[in-house]
Amino acid sequence: CFPNPAPDITTLEFFMQRPGQVYIEIYKTDGRLIRKLEPFAGEFGYQSKPINLSGLESGMYLLKLRTGKFGGTVQVVKK
């Protein structure tokens, strides 16, 4: 993610091995789900997705990305 720490918007970059639906969720570090983003269709290759953090308190969050069998988690700090 960049920038990180982020004021209100951060950009998540990832690579898609095949086209498919992409799901992104924002969690607090204690595991509480804070926000689900609208799923979107990802294409093969590198993708970048702006993530709106406005309205969230300052602190650390986990962005969980899932697509098909693949997924990952990144940490982002909200200023």
Tab-separated table of N, CA and C in Angstrom:
chain	number	residue	atom	x	y	z
A	1	CYS	N	0.846	-1.185	0.000
A	1	CYS	CA	0.000	0.000	0.000
A	1	CYS	C	0.882	1.236	0.000
A	2	PHE	N	0.425	2.226	-0.668
A	2	PHE	CA	1.112	3.507	-0.600
A	2	PHE	C	0.097	4.619	-0.736
A	3	PRO	N	0.228	5.745	-0.098
A	3	PRO	CA	1.226	5.935	0.956
A	3	PRO	C	0.852	5.122	2.192
A	4	ASN	N	1.833	4.886	3.026
A	4	ASN	CA	1.605	4.165	4.266
A	4	ASN	C	2.628	4.664	5.275
A	5	PRO	N	2.207	5.442	6.258
A	5	PRO	CA	0.858	5.754	6.702
A	5	PRO	C	0.096	6.601	5.682
A	6	ALA	N	-1.233	6.451	5.723
A	6	ALA	CA	-2.110	7.108	4.756
A	6	ALA	C	-3.055	8.070	5.474
A	7	PRO	N	-3.318	9.230	4.855
A	7	PRO	CA	-4.300	10.145	5.452
A	7	PRO	C	-5.731	9.606	5.266
A	8	ASP	N	-6.237	9.606	4.071
A	8	ASP	CA	-7.598	9.126	3.804
A	8	ASP	C	-7.667	8.114	2.668
A	9	ILE	N	-6.719	8.166	1.743
A	9	ILE	CA	-6.710	7.260	0.591
A	9	ILE	C	-5.359	6.569	0.517
A	10	THR	N	-5.379	5.270	0.339
A	10	THR	CA	-4.160	4.515	0.075
A	10	THR	C	-4.415	3.683	-1.181
A	11	THR	N	-3.378	3.254	-1.843
A	11	THR	CA	-3.531	2.459	-3.059
A	11	THR	C	-2.948	1.078	-2.825
A	12	LEU	N	-3.763	0.068	-3.074
A	12	LEU	CA	-3.358	-1.322	-2.934
A	12	LEU	C	-2.977	-1.848	-4.308
A	13	GLU	N	-1.763	-2.370	-4.440
A	13	GLU	CA	-1.315	-2.946	-5.703
A	13	GLU	C	-1.176	-4.456	-5.543
A	14	PHE	N	-1.580	-5.195	-6.574
A	14	PHE	CA	-1.520	-6.657	-6.516
A	14	PHE	C	-1.487	-7.213	-7.931
A	15	PHE	N	-1.133	-8.487	-8.031
A	15	PHE	CA	-1.028	-9.160	-9.321
A	15	PHE	C	-2.101	-10.238	-9.403
A	16	MET	N	-2.840	-10.254	-10.501
A	16	MET	CA	-3.878	-11.264	-10.740
A	16	MET	C	-3.321	-12.315	-11.692
A	17	GLN	N	-3.349	-13.585	-11.283
A	17	GLN	CA	-2.878	-14.666	-12.140
A	17	GLN	C	-3.897	-15.029	-13.210
A	18	ARG	N	-5.152	-14.678	-12.952
A	18	ARG	CA	-6.216	-14.885	-13.950
A	18	ARG	C	-7.338	-13.912	-13.626
A	19	PRO	N	-8.146	-13.549	-14.607
A	19	PRO	CA	-9.270	-12.646	-14.344
A	19	PRO	C	-10.234	-13.255	-13.323
A	20	GLY	N	-10.888	-12.401	-12.551
A	20	GLY	CA	-11.868	-12.890	-11.582
A	20	GLY	C	-12.341	-11.792	-10.653
A	21	GLN	N	-13.322	-12.136	-9.825
A	21	GLN	CA	-13.846	-11.198	-8.832
A	21	GLN	C	-12.817	-10.970	-7.737
A	22	VAL	N	-12.719	-9.723	-7.298
A	22	VAL	CA	-11.786	-9.342	-6.241
A	22	VAL	C	-12.599	-8.830	-5.057
A	23	TYR	N	-12.280	-9.337	-3.876
A	23	TYR	CA	-12.950	-8.944	-2.645
A	23	TYR	C	-11.916	-8.348	-1.704
A	24	ILE	N	-12.226	-7.174	-1.156
A	24	ILE	CA	-11.320	-6.513	-0.214
A	24	ILE	C	-12.113	-6.154	1.031
A	25	GLU	N	-11.545	-6.494	2.194
A	25	GLU	CA	-12.159	-6.176	3.471
A	25	GLU	C	-11.133	-5.478	4.357
A	26	ILE	N	-11.619	-4.575	5.194
A	26	ILE	CA	-10.758	-3.844	6.125
A	26	ILE	C	-11.077	-4.322	7.535
A	27	TYR	N	-10.034	-4.735	8.254
A	27	TYR	CA	-10.170	-5.241	9.621
A	27	TYR	C	-9.310	-4.420	10.575
A	28	LYS	N	-9.742	-4.338	11.835
A	28	LYS	CA	-8.871	-3.848	12.893
A	28	LYS	C	-7.913	-4.988	13.224
A	29	THR	N	-6.839	-4.689	13.907
A	29	THR	CA	-5.849	-5.724	14.218
A	29	THR	C	-6.380	-6.755	15.220
A	30	ASP	N	-7.487	-6.454	15.898
A	30	ASP	CA	-8.081	-7.438	16.813
A	30	ASP	C	-9.026	-8.394	16.082
A	31	GLY	N	-9.123	-8.260	14.753
A	31	GLY	CA	-9.934	-9.170	13.959
A	31	GLY	C	-11.339	-8.688	13.646
A	32	ARG	N	-11.739	-7.528	14.167
A	32	ARG	CA	-13.075	-7.003	13.874
A	32	ARG	C	-13.151	-6.496	12.443
A	33	LEU	N	-14.177	-6.943	11.717
A	33	LEU	CA	-14.420	-6.450	10.368
A	33	LEU	C	-14.951	-5.026	10.458
A	34	ILE	N	-14.289	-4.106	9.763
A	34	ILE	CA	-14.675	-2.699	9.790
A	34	ILE	C	-15.482	-2.328	8.547
A	35	ARG	N	-15.032	-2.805	7.394
A	35	ARG	CA	-15.674	-2.395	6.140
A	35	ARG	C	-15.413	-3.428	5.057
A	36	LYS	N	-16.446	-3.696	4.247
A	36	LYS	CA	-16.298	-4.518	3.040
A	36	LYS	C	-16.428	-3.594	1.841
A	37	LEU	N	-15.468	-3.682	0.934
A	37	LEU	CA	-15.555	-2.893	-0.282
A	37	LEU	C	-16.392	-3.644	-1.309
A	38	GLU	N	-16.948	-2.915	-2.222
A	38	GLU	CA	-17.746	-3.513	-3.290
A	38	GLU	C	-16.839	-4.412	-4.137
A	39	PRO	N	-17.216	-5.686	-4.329
A	39	PRO	CA	-16.395	-6.558	-5.184
A	39	PRO	C	-16.295	-5.973	-6.602
A	40	PHE	N	-15.187	-6.269	-7.261
A	40	PHE	CA	-15.005	-5.771	-8.632
A	40	PHE	C	-14.300	-6.828	-9.460
A	41	ALA	N	-14.420	-6.700	-10.762
A	41	ALA	CA	-13.790	-7.645	-11.690
A	41	ALA	C	-12.345	-7.233	-11.935
A	42	GLY	N	-11.418	-8.124	-11.600
A	42	GLY	CA	-10.003	-7.876	-11.844
A	42	GLY	C	-9.566	-8.576	-13.117
A	43	GLU	N	-8.657	-7.955	-13.826
A	43	GLU	CA	-8.113	-8.517	-15.064
A	43	GLU	C	-6.775	-9.186	-14.777
A	44	PHE	N	-6.291	-9.975	-15.711
A	44	PHE	CA	-4.968	-10.587	-15.591
A	44	PHE	C	-3.915	-9.495	-15.507
A	45	GLY	N	-2.932	-9.666	-14.618
A	45	GLY	CA	-1.803	-8.750	-14.533
A	45	GLY	C	-1.848	-7.878	-13.288
A	46	TYR	N	-1.024	-6.843	-13.309
A	46	TYR	CA	-0.924	-5.939	-12.168
A	46	TYR	C	-2.150	-5.049	-12.094
A	47	GLN	N	-2.642	-4.880	-10.881
A	47	GLN	CA	-3.814	-4.055	-10.615
A	47	GLN	C	-3.465	-3.049	-9.529
A	48	SER	N	-4.147	-1.924	-9.528
A	48	SER	CA	-4.050	-0.999	-8.400
A	48	SER	C	-5.466	-0.537	-8.075
A	49	LYS	N	-5.754	-0.470	-6.793
A	49	LYS	CA	-7.093	-0.125	-6.331
A	49	LYS	C	-6.980	0.903	-5.222
A	50	PRO	N	-7.556	2.108	-5.417
A	50	PRO	CA	-7.572	3.080	-4.323
A	50	PRO	C	-8.504	2.589	-3.209
A	51	ILE	N	-8.058	2.724	-1.982
A	51	ILE	CA	-8.832	2.305	-0.820
A	51	ILE	C	-9.125	3.547	0.021
A	52	ASN	N	-10.414	3.825	0.225
A	52	ASN	CA	-10.836	4.987	0.990
A	52	ASN	C	-10.841	4.648	2.477
A	53	LEU	N	-10.001	5.326	3.246
A	53	LEU	CA	-9.916	5.115	4.687
A	53	LEU	C	-10.600	6.228	5.462
A	54	SER	N	-11.231	7.168	4.775
A	54	SER	CA	-11.873	8.281	5.477
A	54	SER	C	-12.975	7.736	6.384
A	55	GLY	N	-13.147	8.376	7.506
A	55	GLY	CA	-14.138	7.941	8.480
A	55	GLY	C	-13.600	6.927	9.476
A	56	LEU	N	-12.399	6.395	9.219
A	56	LEU	CA	-11.796	5.456	10.157
A	56	LEU	C	-10.921	6.216	11.154
A	57	GLU	N	-10.854	5.712	12.380
A	57	GLU	CA	-9.975	6.305	13.384
A	57	GLU	C	-8.522	6.092	12.995
A	58	SER	N	-7.639	6.923	13.520
A	58	SER	CA	-6.205	6.713	13.320
A	58	SER	C	-5.810	5.394	13.951
A	59	GLY	N	-4.886	4.682	13.308
A	59	GLY	CA	-4.419	3.418	13.848
A	59	GLY	C	-4.065	2.436	12.753
A	60	MET	N	-3.775	1.203	13.152
A	60	MET	CA	-3.369	0.172	12.199
A	60	MET	C	-4.578	-0.662	11.782
A	61	TYR	N	-4.611	-0.997	10.480
A	61	TYR	CA	-5.680	-1.810	9.909
A	61	TYR	C	-5.062	-2.893	9.032
A	62	LEU	N	-5.836	-3.941	8.802
A	62	LEU	CA	-5.439	-5.010	7.900
A	62	LEU	C	-6.356	-4.975	6.691
A	63	LEU	N	-5.769	-4.968	5.502
A	63	LEU	CA	-6.537	-5.051	4.261
A	63	LEU	C	-6.415	-6.485	3.765
A	64	LYS	N	-7.537	-7.186	3.706
A	64	LYS	CA	-7.537	-8.573	3.237
A	64	LYS	C	-8.119	-8.605	1.835
A	65	LEU	N	-7.334	-9.154	0.915
A	65	LEU	CA	-7.726	-9.276	-0.480
A	65	LEU	C	-7.919	-10.752	-0.788
A	66	ARG	N	-8.988	-11.047	-1.487
A	66	ARG	CA	-9.268	-12.438	-1.864
A	66	ARG	C	-9.787	-12.465	-3.290
A	67	THR	N	-9.281	-13.414	-4.068
A	67	THR	CA	-9.761	-13.638	-5.419
A	67	THR	C	-9.584	-15.111	-5.746
A	68	GLY	N	-10.676	-15.810	-5.975
A	68	GLY	CA	-10.593	-17.243	-6.260
A	68	GLY	C	-9.900	-17.975	-5.139
A	69	LYS	N	-8.856	-18.730	-5.471
A	69	LYS	CA	-8.104	-19.503	-4.481
A	69	LYS	C	-7.006	-18.692	-3.813
A	70	PHE	N	-6.779	-17.484	-4.268
A	70	PHE	CA	-5.643	-16.689	-3.807
A	70	PHE	C	-6.102	-15.540	-2.925
A	71	GLY	N	-5.204	-15.095	-2.070
A	71	GLY	CA	-5.510	-13.966	-1.206
A	71	GLY	C	-4.267	-13.520	-0.471
A	72	GLY	N	-4.423	-12.457	0.255
A	72	GLY	CA	-3.310	-11.932	1.030
A	72	GLY	C	-3.789	-10.836	1.951
A	73	THR	N	-2.912	-10.454	2.864
A	73	THR	CA	-3.221	-9.419	3.844
A	73	THR	C	-2.052	-8.454	3.922
A	74	VAL	N	-2.365	-7.165	3.974
A	74	VAL	CA	-1.337	-6.147	4.163
A	74	VAL	C	-1.772	-5.221	5.301
A	75	GLN	N	-0.787	-4.661	5.992
A	75	GLN	CA	-1.070	-3.706	7.052
A	75	GLN	C	-1.006	-2.307	6.486
A	76	VAL	N	-1.888	-1.460	6.977
A	76	VAL	CA	-1.845	-0.040	6.621
A	76	VAL	C	-2.121	0.754	7.875
A	77	VAL	N	-1.413	1.867	8.001
A	77	VAL	CA	-1.606	2.767	9.149
A	77	VAL	C	-2.380	3.981	8.652
A	78	LYS	N	-3.491	4.264	9.325
A	78	LYS	CA	-4.306	5.465	9.023
A	78	LYS	C	-3.813	6.570	9.919
A	79	LYS	N	-3.427	7.705	9.317
A	79	LYS	CA	-2.965	8.872	10.095
A	79	LYS	C	-4.104	9.471	10.882
